[in-house]
Short mmCIF file of C-alpha atoms and ligand atoms in Angstrom, two decimals:
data_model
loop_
_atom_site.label_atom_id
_atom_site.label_comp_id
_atom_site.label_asym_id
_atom_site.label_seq_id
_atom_site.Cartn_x
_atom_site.Cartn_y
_atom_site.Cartn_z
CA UNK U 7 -16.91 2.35 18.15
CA UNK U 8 -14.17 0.28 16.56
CA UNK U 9 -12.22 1.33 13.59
CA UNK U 10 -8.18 0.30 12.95
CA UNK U 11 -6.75 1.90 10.18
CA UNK U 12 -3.56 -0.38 9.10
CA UNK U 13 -1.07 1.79 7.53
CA UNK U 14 2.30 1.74 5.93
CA UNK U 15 4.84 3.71 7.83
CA UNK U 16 8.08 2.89 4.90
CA UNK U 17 7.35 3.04 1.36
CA UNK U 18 5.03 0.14 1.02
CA UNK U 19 5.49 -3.20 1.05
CA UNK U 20 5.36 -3.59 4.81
CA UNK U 21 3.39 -7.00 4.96
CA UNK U 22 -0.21 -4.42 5.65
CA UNK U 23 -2.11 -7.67 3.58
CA UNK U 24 -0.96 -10.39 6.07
CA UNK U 25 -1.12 -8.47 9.32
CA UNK U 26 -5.15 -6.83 7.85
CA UNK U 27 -6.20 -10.79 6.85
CA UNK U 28 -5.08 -11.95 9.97
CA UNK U 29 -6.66 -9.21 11.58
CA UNK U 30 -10.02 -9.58 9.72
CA UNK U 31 -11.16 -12.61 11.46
CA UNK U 32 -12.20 -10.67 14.59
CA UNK U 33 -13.44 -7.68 12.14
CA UNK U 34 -16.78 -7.00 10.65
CA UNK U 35 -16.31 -5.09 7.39
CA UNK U 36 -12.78 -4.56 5.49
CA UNK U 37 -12.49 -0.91 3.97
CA UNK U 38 -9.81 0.31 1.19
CA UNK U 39 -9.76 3.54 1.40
CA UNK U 40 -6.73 4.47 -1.24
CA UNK U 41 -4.60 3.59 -3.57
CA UNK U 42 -5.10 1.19 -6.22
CA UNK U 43 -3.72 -2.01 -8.66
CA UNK U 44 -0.61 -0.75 -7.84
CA UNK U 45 -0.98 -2.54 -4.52
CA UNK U 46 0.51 -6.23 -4.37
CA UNK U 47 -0.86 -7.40 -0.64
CA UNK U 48 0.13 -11.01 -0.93
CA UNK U 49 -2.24 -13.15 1.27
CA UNK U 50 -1.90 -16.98 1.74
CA UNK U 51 -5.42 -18.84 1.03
CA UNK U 52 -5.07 -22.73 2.04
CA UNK U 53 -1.61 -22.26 2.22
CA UNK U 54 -0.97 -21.29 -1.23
CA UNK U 55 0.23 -17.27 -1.86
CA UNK U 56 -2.02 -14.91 -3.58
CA UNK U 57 -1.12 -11.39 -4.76
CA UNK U 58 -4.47 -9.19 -4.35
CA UNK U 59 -4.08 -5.51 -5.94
CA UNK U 60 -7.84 -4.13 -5.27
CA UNK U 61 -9.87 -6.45 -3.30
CA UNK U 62 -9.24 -5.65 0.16
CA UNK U 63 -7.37 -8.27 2.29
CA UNK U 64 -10.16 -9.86 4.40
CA UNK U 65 -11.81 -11.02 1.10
CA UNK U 66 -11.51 -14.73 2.17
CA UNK U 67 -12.45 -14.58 5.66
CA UNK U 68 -16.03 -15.86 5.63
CA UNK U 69 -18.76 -13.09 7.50
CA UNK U 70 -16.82 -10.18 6.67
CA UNK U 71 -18.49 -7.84 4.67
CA UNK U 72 -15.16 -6.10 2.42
CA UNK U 73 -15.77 -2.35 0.75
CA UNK U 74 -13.90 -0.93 -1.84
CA UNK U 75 -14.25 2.90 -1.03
CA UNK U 76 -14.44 5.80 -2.91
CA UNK U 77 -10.87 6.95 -2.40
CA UNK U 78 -9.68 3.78 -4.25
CA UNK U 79 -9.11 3.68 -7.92
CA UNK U 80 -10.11 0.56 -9.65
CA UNK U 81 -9.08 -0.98 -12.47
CA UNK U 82 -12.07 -3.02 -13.70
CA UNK U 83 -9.99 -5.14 -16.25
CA UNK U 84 -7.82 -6.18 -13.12
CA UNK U 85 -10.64 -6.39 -10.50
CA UNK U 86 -12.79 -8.61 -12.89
CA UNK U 87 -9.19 -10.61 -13.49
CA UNK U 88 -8.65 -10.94 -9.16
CA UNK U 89 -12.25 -12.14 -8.64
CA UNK U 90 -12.25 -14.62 -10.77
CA UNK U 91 -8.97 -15.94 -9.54
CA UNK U 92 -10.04 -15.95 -5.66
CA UNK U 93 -13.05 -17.24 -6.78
CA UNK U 94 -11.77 -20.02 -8.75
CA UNK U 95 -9.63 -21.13 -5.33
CA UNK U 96 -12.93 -21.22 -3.80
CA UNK U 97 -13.88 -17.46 -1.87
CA UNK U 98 -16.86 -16.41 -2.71
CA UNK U 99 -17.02 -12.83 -3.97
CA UNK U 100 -20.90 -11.91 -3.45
CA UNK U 101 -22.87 -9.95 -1.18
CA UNK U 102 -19.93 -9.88 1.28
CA UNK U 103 -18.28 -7.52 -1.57
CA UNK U 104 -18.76 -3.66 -2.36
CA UNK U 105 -17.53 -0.98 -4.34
CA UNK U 106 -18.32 2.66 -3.66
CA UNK U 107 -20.07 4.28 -6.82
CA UNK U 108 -17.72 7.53 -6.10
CA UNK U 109 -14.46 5.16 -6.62
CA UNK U 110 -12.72 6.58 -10.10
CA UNK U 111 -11.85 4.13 -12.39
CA UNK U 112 -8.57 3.59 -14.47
CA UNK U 113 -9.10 3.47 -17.74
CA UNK U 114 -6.84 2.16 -20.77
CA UNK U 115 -5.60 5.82 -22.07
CA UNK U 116 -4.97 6.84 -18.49
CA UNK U 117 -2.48 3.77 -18.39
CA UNK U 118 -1.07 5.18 -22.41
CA UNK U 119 -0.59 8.60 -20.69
CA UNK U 120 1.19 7.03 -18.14
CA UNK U 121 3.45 5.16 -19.86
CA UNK U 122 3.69 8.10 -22.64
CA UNK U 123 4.75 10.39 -19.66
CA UNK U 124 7.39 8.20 -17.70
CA UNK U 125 9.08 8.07 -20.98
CA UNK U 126 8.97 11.49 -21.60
CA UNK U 127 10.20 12.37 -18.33
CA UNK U 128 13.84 10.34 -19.66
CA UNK U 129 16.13 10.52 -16.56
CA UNK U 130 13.51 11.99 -14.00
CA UNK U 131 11.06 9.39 -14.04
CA UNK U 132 9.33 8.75 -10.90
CA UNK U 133 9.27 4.51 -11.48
CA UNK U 134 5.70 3.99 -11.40
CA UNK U 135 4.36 0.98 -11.57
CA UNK U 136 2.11 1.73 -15.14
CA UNK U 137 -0.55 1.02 -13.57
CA UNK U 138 -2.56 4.33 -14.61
CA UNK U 139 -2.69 5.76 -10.87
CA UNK U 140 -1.59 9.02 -11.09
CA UNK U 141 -3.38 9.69 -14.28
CA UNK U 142 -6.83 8.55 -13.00
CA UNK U 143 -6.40 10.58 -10.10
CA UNK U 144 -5.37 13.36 -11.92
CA UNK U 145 -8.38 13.49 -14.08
CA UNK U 146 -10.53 12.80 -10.54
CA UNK U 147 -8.74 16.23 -9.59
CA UNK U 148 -9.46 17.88 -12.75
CA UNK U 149 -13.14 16.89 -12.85
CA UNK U 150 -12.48 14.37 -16.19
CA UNK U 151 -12.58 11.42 -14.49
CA UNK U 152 -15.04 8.49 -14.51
CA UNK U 153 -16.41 6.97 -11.72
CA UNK U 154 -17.23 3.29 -11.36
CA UNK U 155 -21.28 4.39 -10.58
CA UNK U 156 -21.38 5.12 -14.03
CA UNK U 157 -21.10 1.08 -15.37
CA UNK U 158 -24.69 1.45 -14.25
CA UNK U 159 -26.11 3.19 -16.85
CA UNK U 160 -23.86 2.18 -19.96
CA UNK U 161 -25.01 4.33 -22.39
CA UNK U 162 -24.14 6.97 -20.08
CA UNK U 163 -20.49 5.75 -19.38
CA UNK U 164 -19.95 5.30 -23.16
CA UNK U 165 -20.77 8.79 -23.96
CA UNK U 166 -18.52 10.40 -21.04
CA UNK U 167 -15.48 7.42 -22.21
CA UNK U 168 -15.78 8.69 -26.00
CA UNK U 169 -15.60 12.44 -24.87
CA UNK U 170 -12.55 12.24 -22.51
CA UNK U 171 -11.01 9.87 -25.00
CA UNK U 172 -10.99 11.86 -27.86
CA UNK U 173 -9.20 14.74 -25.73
CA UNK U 174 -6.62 11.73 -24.40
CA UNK U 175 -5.96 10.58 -28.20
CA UNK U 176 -4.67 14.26 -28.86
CA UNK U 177 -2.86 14.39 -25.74
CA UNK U 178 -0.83 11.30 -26.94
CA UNK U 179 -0.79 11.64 -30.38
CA UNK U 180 -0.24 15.62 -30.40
CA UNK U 181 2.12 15.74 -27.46
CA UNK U 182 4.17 12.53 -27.16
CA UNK U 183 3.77 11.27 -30.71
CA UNK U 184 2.63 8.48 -29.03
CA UNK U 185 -0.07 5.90 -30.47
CA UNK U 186 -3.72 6.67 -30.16
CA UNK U 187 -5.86 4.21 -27.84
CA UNK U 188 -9.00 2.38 -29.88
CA UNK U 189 -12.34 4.10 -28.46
CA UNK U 190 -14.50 1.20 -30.03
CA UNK U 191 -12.23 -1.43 -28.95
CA UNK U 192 -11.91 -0.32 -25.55
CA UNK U 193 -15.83 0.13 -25.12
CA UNK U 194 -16.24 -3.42 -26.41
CA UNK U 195 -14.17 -4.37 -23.57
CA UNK U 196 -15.49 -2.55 -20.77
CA UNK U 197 -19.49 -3.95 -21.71
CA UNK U 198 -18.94 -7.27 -20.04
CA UNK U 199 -16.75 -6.17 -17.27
CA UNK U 200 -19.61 -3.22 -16.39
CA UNK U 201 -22.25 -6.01 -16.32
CA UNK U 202 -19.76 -8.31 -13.88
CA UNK U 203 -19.43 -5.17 -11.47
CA UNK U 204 -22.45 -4.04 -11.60
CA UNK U 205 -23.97 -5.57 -9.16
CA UNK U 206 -21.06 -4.70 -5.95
CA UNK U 207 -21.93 -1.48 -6.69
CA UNK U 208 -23.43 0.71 -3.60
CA UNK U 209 -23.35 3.52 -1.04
CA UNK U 210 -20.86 2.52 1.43
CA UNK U 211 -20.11 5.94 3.55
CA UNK U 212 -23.45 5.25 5.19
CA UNK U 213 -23.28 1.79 5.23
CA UNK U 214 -19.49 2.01 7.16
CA UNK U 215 -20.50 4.72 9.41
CA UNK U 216 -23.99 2.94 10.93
CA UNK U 217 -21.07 -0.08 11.28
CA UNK U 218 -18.87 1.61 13.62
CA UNK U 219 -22.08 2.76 15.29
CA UNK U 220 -23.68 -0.20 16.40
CA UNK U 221 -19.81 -1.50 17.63
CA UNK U 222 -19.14 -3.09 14.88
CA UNK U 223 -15.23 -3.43 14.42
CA UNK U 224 -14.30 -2.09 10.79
CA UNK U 225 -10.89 -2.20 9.33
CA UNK U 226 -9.17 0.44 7.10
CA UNK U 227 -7.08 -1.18 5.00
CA UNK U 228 -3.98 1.47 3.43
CA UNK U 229 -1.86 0.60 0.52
CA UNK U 230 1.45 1.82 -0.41
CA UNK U 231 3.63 3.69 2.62
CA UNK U 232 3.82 7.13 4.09
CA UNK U 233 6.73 7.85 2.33
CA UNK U 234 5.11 7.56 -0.64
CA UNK U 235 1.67 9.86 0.16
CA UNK U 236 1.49 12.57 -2.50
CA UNK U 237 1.24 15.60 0.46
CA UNK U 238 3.90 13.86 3.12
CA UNK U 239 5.72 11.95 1.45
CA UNK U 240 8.81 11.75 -0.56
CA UNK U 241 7.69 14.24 -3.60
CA UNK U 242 7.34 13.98 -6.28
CA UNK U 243 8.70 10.31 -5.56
CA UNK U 244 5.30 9.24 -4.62
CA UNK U 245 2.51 7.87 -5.19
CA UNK U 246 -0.83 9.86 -6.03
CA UNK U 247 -2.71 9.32 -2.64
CA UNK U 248 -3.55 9.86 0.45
CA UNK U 249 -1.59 6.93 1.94
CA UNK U 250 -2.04 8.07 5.86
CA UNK U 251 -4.15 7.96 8.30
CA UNK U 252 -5.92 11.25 7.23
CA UNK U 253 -6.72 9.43 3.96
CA UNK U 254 -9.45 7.43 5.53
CA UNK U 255 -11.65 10.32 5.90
CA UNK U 256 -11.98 11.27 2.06
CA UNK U 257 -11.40 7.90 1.14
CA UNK U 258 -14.57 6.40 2.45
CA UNK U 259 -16.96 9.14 4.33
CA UNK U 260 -15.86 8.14 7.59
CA UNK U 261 -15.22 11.55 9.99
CA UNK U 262 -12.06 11.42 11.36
CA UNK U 263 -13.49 11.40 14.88
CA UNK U 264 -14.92 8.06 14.25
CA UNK U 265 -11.54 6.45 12.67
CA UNK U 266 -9.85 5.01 16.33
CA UNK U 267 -6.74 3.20 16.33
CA UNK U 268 -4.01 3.63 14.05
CA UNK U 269 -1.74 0.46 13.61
CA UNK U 270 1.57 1.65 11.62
CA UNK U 271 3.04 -1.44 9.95
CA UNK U 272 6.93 -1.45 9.73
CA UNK U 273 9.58 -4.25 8.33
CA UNK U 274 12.26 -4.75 10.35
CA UNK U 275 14.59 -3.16 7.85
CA UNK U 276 13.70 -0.90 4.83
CA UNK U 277 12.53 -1.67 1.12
CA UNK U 278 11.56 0.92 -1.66
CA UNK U 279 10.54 0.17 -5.35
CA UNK U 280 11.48 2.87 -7.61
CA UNK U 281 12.87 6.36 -7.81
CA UNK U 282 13.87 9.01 -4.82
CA UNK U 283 16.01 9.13 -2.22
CA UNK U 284 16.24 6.61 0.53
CA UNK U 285 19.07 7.13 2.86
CA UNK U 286 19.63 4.02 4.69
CA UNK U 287 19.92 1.65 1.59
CA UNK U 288 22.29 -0.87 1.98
CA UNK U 289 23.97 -1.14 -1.99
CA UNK U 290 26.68 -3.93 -0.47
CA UNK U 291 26.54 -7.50 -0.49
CA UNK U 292 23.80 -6.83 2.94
CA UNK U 293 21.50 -5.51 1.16
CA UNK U 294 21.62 -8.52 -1.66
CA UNK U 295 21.84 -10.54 1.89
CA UNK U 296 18.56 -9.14 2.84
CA UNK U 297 16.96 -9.28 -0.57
CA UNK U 298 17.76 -12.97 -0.93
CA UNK U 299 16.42 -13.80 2.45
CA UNK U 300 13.18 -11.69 2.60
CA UNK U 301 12.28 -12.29 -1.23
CA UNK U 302 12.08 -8.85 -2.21
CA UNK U 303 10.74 -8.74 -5.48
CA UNK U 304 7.86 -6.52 -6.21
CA UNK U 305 4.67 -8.52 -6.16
CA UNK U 306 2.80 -6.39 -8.83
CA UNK U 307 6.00 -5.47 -11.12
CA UNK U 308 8.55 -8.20 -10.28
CA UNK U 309 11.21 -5.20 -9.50
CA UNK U 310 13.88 -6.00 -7.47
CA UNK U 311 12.94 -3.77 -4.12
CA UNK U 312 16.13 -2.11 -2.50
CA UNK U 313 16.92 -2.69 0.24
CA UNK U 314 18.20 -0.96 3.58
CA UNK U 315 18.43 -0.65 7.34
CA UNK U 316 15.29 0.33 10.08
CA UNK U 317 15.32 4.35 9.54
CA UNK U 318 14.71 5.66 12.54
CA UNK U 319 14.28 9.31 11.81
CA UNK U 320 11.41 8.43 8.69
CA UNK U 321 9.79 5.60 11.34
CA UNK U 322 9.31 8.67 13.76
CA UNK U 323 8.18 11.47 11.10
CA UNK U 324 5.82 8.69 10.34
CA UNK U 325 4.54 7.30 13.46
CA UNK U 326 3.53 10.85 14.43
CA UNK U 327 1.78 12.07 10.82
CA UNK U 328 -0.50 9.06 11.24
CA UNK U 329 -1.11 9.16 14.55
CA UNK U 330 0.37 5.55 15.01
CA UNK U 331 -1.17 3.94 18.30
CA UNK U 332 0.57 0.74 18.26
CA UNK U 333 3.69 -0.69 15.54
CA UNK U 334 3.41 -4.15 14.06
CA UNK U 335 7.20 -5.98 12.50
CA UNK U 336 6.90 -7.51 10.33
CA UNK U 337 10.16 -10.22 8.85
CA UNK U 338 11.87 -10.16 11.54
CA UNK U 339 13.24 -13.51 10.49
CA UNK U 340 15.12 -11.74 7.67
CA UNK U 341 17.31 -10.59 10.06
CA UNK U 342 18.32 -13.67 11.96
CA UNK U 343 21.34 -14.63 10.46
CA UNK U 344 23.35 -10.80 10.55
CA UNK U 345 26.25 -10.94 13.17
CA UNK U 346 24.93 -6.72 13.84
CA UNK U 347 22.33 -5.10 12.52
CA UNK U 348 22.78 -1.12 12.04
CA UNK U 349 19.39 0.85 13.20
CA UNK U 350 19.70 4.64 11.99
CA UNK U 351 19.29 6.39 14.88
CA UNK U 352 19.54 9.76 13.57
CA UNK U 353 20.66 11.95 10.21
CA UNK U 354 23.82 14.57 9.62
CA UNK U 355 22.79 17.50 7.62
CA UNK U 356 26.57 19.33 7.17
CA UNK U 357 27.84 18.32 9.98
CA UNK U 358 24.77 18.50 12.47
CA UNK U 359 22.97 15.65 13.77
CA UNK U 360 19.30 16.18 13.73
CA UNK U 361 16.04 13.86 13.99
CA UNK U 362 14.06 15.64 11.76
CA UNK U 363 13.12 14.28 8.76
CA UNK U 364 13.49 16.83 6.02
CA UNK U 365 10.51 18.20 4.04
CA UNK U 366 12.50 18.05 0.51
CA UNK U 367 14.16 15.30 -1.63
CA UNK U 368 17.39 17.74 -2.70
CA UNK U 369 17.88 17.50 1.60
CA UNK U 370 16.95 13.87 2.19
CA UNK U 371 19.54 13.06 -0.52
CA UNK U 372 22.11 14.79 1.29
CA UNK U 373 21.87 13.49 4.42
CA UNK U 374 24.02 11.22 6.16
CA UNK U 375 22.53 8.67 8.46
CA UNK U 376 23.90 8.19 11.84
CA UNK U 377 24.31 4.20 12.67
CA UNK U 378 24.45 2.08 15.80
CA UNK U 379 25.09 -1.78 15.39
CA UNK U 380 23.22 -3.87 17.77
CA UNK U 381 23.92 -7.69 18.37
CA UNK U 382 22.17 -9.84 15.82
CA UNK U 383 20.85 -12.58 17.28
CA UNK U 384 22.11 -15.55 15.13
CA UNK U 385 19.39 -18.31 15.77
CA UNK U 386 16.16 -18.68 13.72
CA UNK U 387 13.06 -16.71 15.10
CA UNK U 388 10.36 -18.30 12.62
CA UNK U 389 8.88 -20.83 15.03
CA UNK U 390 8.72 -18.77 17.74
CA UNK U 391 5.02 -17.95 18.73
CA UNK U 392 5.51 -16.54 22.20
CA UNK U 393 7.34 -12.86 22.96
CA UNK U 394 9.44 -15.07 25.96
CA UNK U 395 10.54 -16.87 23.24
CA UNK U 396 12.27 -14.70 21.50
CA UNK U 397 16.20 -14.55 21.59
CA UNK U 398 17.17 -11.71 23.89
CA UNK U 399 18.76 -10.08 21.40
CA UNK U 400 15.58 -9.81 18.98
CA UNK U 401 14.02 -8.32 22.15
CA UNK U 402 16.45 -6.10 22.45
CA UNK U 403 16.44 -4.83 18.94
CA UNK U 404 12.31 -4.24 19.18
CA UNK U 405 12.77 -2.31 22.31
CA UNK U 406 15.12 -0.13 20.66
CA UNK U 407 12.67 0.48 17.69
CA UNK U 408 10.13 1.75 20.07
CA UNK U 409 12.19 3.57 21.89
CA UNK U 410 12.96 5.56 18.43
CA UNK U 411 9.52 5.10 16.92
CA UNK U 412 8.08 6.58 20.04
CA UNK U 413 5.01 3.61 20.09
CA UNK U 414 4.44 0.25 22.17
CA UNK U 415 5.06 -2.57 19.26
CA UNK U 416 1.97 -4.73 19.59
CA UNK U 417 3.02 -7.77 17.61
CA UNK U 418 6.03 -9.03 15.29
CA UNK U 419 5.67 -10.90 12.09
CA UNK U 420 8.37 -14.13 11.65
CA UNK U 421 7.43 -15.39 8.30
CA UNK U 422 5.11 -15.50 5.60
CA UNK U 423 2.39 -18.48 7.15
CA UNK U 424 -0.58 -16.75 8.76
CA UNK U 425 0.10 -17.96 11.82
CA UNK U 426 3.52 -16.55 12.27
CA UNK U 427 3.05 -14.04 14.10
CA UNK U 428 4.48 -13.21 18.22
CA UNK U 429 1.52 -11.48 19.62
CA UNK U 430 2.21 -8.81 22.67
CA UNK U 431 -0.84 -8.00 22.79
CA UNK U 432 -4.23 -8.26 21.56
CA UNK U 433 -5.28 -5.28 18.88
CA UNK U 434 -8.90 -6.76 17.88
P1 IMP O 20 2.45 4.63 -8.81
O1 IMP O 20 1.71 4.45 -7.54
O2 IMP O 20 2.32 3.49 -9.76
O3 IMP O 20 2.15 5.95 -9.45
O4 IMP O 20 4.03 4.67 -8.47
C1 IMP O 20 4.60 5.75 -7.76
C2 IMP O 20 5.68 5.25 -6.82
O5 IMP O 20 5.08 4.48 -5.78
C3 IMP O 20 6.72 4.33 -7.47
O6 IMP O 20 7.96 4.54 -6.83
C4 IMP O 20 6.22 2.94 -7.14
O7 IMP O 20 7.25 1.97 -7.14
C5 IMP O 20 5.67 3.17 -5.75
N1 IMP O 20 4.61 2.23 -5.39
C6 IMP O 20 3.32 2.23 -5.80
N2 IMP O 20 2.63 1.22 -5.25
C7 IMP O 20 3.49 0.58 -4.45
C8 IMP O 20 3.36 -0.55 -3.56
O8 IMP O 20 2.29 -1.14 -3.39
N3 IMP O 20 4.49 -0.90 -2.90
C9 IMP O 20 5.67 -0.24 -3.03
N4 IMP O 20 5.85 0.80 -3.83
C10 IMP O 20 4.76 1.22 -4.52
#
């Protein structure tokens, strides 16, 4: 049996879409398990970048079969929108594509009640990225929700849409004097899109499980970061999965003895998009240094990300919640032209240094990290292929990650082209 579950271990934005294409080639199916359009995995196809918020990252490597599983929330609007776009560039979205019946789907009043509540919240609002997520799970939660099985019988769907509708009209009309969403309108829309996904739709647990069993070599694709799972994470800064390891299990029917190896995905310093604490952000002319250089914009809202050192305490909290086998780096190069780089090698809570990453915001805001400065290594890394290659000092500074991380580093990313990538080993 072969799973790899690729995870997050910051809050998102790690580079999981590169490292899970590149992966895919030696892999036989491609599983989302979480998450949603709130996911911006940018891939390169031909050379040319692609932002893909559902379909799951191995979408354009021909023979692998790619599942959208139930723990996903789709968008169909957006979904519909992506496939057409991949396809026009030439991937063919066919039988090689599935999408769980049991996935929820986002509807258009989920993504009214979204905005109608980040607005409401005024100064405490989380930053979402409006893209109905923690609505439609929400309603999943609540037993209101619609799942994408239902486009098969439309009739069906239209009846359930107009009921939980209605309710969602006096919610925003009643409550946050916002405007109503058009029931009509909004079924209008949905009749083609049901017709276009219609046919991906299937059992997958079965389908993923009898995979694994005959050897096959299945990756489970995560979105987002640990930080940001809804149990672990930074609450209520978070997102409204399960964005770890354990999410695989109710995300696609796969028993957790079956999962295998868990590959935790790291940058070599520390973005996060929206609200919450994040201690090692770097608010100084670095941290615009390291924005400029490693492009971080957010590639589903166009936010600027901010922008920090390697945390050493979160990379540890998180390499052992998910179980992390082996650590991927990914942008490296970013770093190549610092003089030092700090690492945070451990927090102060009043005084006392600890390595435990605290369970509450109101604590993780108060802490003050503890920094040493290794050597930068001043040369550019981005053509180097093999790990003698490397400048000493980029050795040096991966050692010390695993040495707080806990976890053998398996490869390190060095740019954005496929192909740039120092392998120390082989992971599929
Ligand atoms: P939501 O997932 O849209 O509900 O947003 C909740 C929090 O998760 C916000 O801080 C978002 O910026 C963050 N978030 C959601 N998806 C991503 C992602 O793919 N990368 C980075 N941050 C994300």
């Amino acid at each position: 049996m072969s799973g790899i579950v690729i995870v997050g271990v910051q809050w998102g934005d790690e580079g999981k879409g590169k490292i899970t294409n590149g992966l895919s080639s030696g892999a036989d199916m491609v599983v989302r398990f979480q998450g949603g359009a709130n996911a911006g995995h940018t891939i390169s196809l031909n050379g040319e970048p692609f932002v893909f918020h559902l379909l799951p990252s191995g979408i354009s490597v021909p023979g692998v079969r790619c599942v959208i599983g139930p723990g996903v929330v789709v968008d169909p609007e957006s979904l519909v929108r992506e496939i057409d776009m991949v396809s026009e560039h030439g991937v063919s979205v066919g039988e090689n594509f599935m999408i769980d019946f049991g996935a929820h789907m986002v509807m258009p009043y989920h993504k009214a009640q979204e905005a109608a509540e980040e607005k409401a919240r005024g100064e405490e609002a989380i930053g979402t990225t409006l893209r109905g997520i923690g609505p439609t799970y929400s309603d999943r939660h609540a037993r209101e929700g619609l799942q994408i099985g239902l486009f098969a019988d439309f009739g069906e769907f239209s009846a359930r849409y107009r009921s939980v509708a209605e309710r969602k009209n006096a919610l925003l009309t009643k409550l946050y004097g916002a405007e109503p969403v058009s029931v009509d309108e909004a079924l209008d829309r949905m009749r083609p899109l049901a017709e276009r996904l219609e046919p991906y739709l299937a059992d997958t647990p079965g389908m993923i499980r009898e995979t694994l069993n005959d050897d096959g070599k299945v990756i489970f694709e995560g979105a987002q970061g640990t930080l940001l799972d809804i149990a672990f994470g930074t609450y209520p800064f978070v997102t409204s999965s399960f964005t770890t390891s354990a999410g695989v299990s109710p995300g696609t029917g796969v028993p957790p003895s079956m999962i295998g190896t868990v590959v935790g995905i790291a940058k070599a310093y520390v973005t996060r998009v929206g609200e919450g604490p994040f201690p090692t952000e770097s608010r100084d002319e670095r941290g615009d240094e390291i924005r400029r250089c490693g492009h971080e914009m957010g590639a589903t809202t166009g936010r600027p990300r901010r922008c920090g050192w390697l945390d050493g305490v979160a990379l540890r909290y998180a390499v052992e919640l998910n179980g992390v086998d082996r650590l991927i780096i990914t942008k490296l190069d970013v770093l190549d032209s610092f003089e030092t780089i700090p690492v945070c090698t451990a927090y102060r809570i009043g005084g006392e240094a600890t390595r435990t990453f605290p369970r509450t915001v109101a604590e993780l805001a108060a802490v003050e990290p503890v920094y040493e400065e290794l050597p930068g290594w001043g040369t550019s890394t981005r053509d180097v292929r093999r790990p003698e290659d490397l400048p000493e000092a980029a050795t040096a500074y991966i050692r010390r990650v695993e040495e707080l991380a806990g976890v053998p580093v398996a490869a390190v990313s060095v740019g954005a082209a496929a192909h740039a990538v120092v392998d120390f080993e082989r992971l599929l």
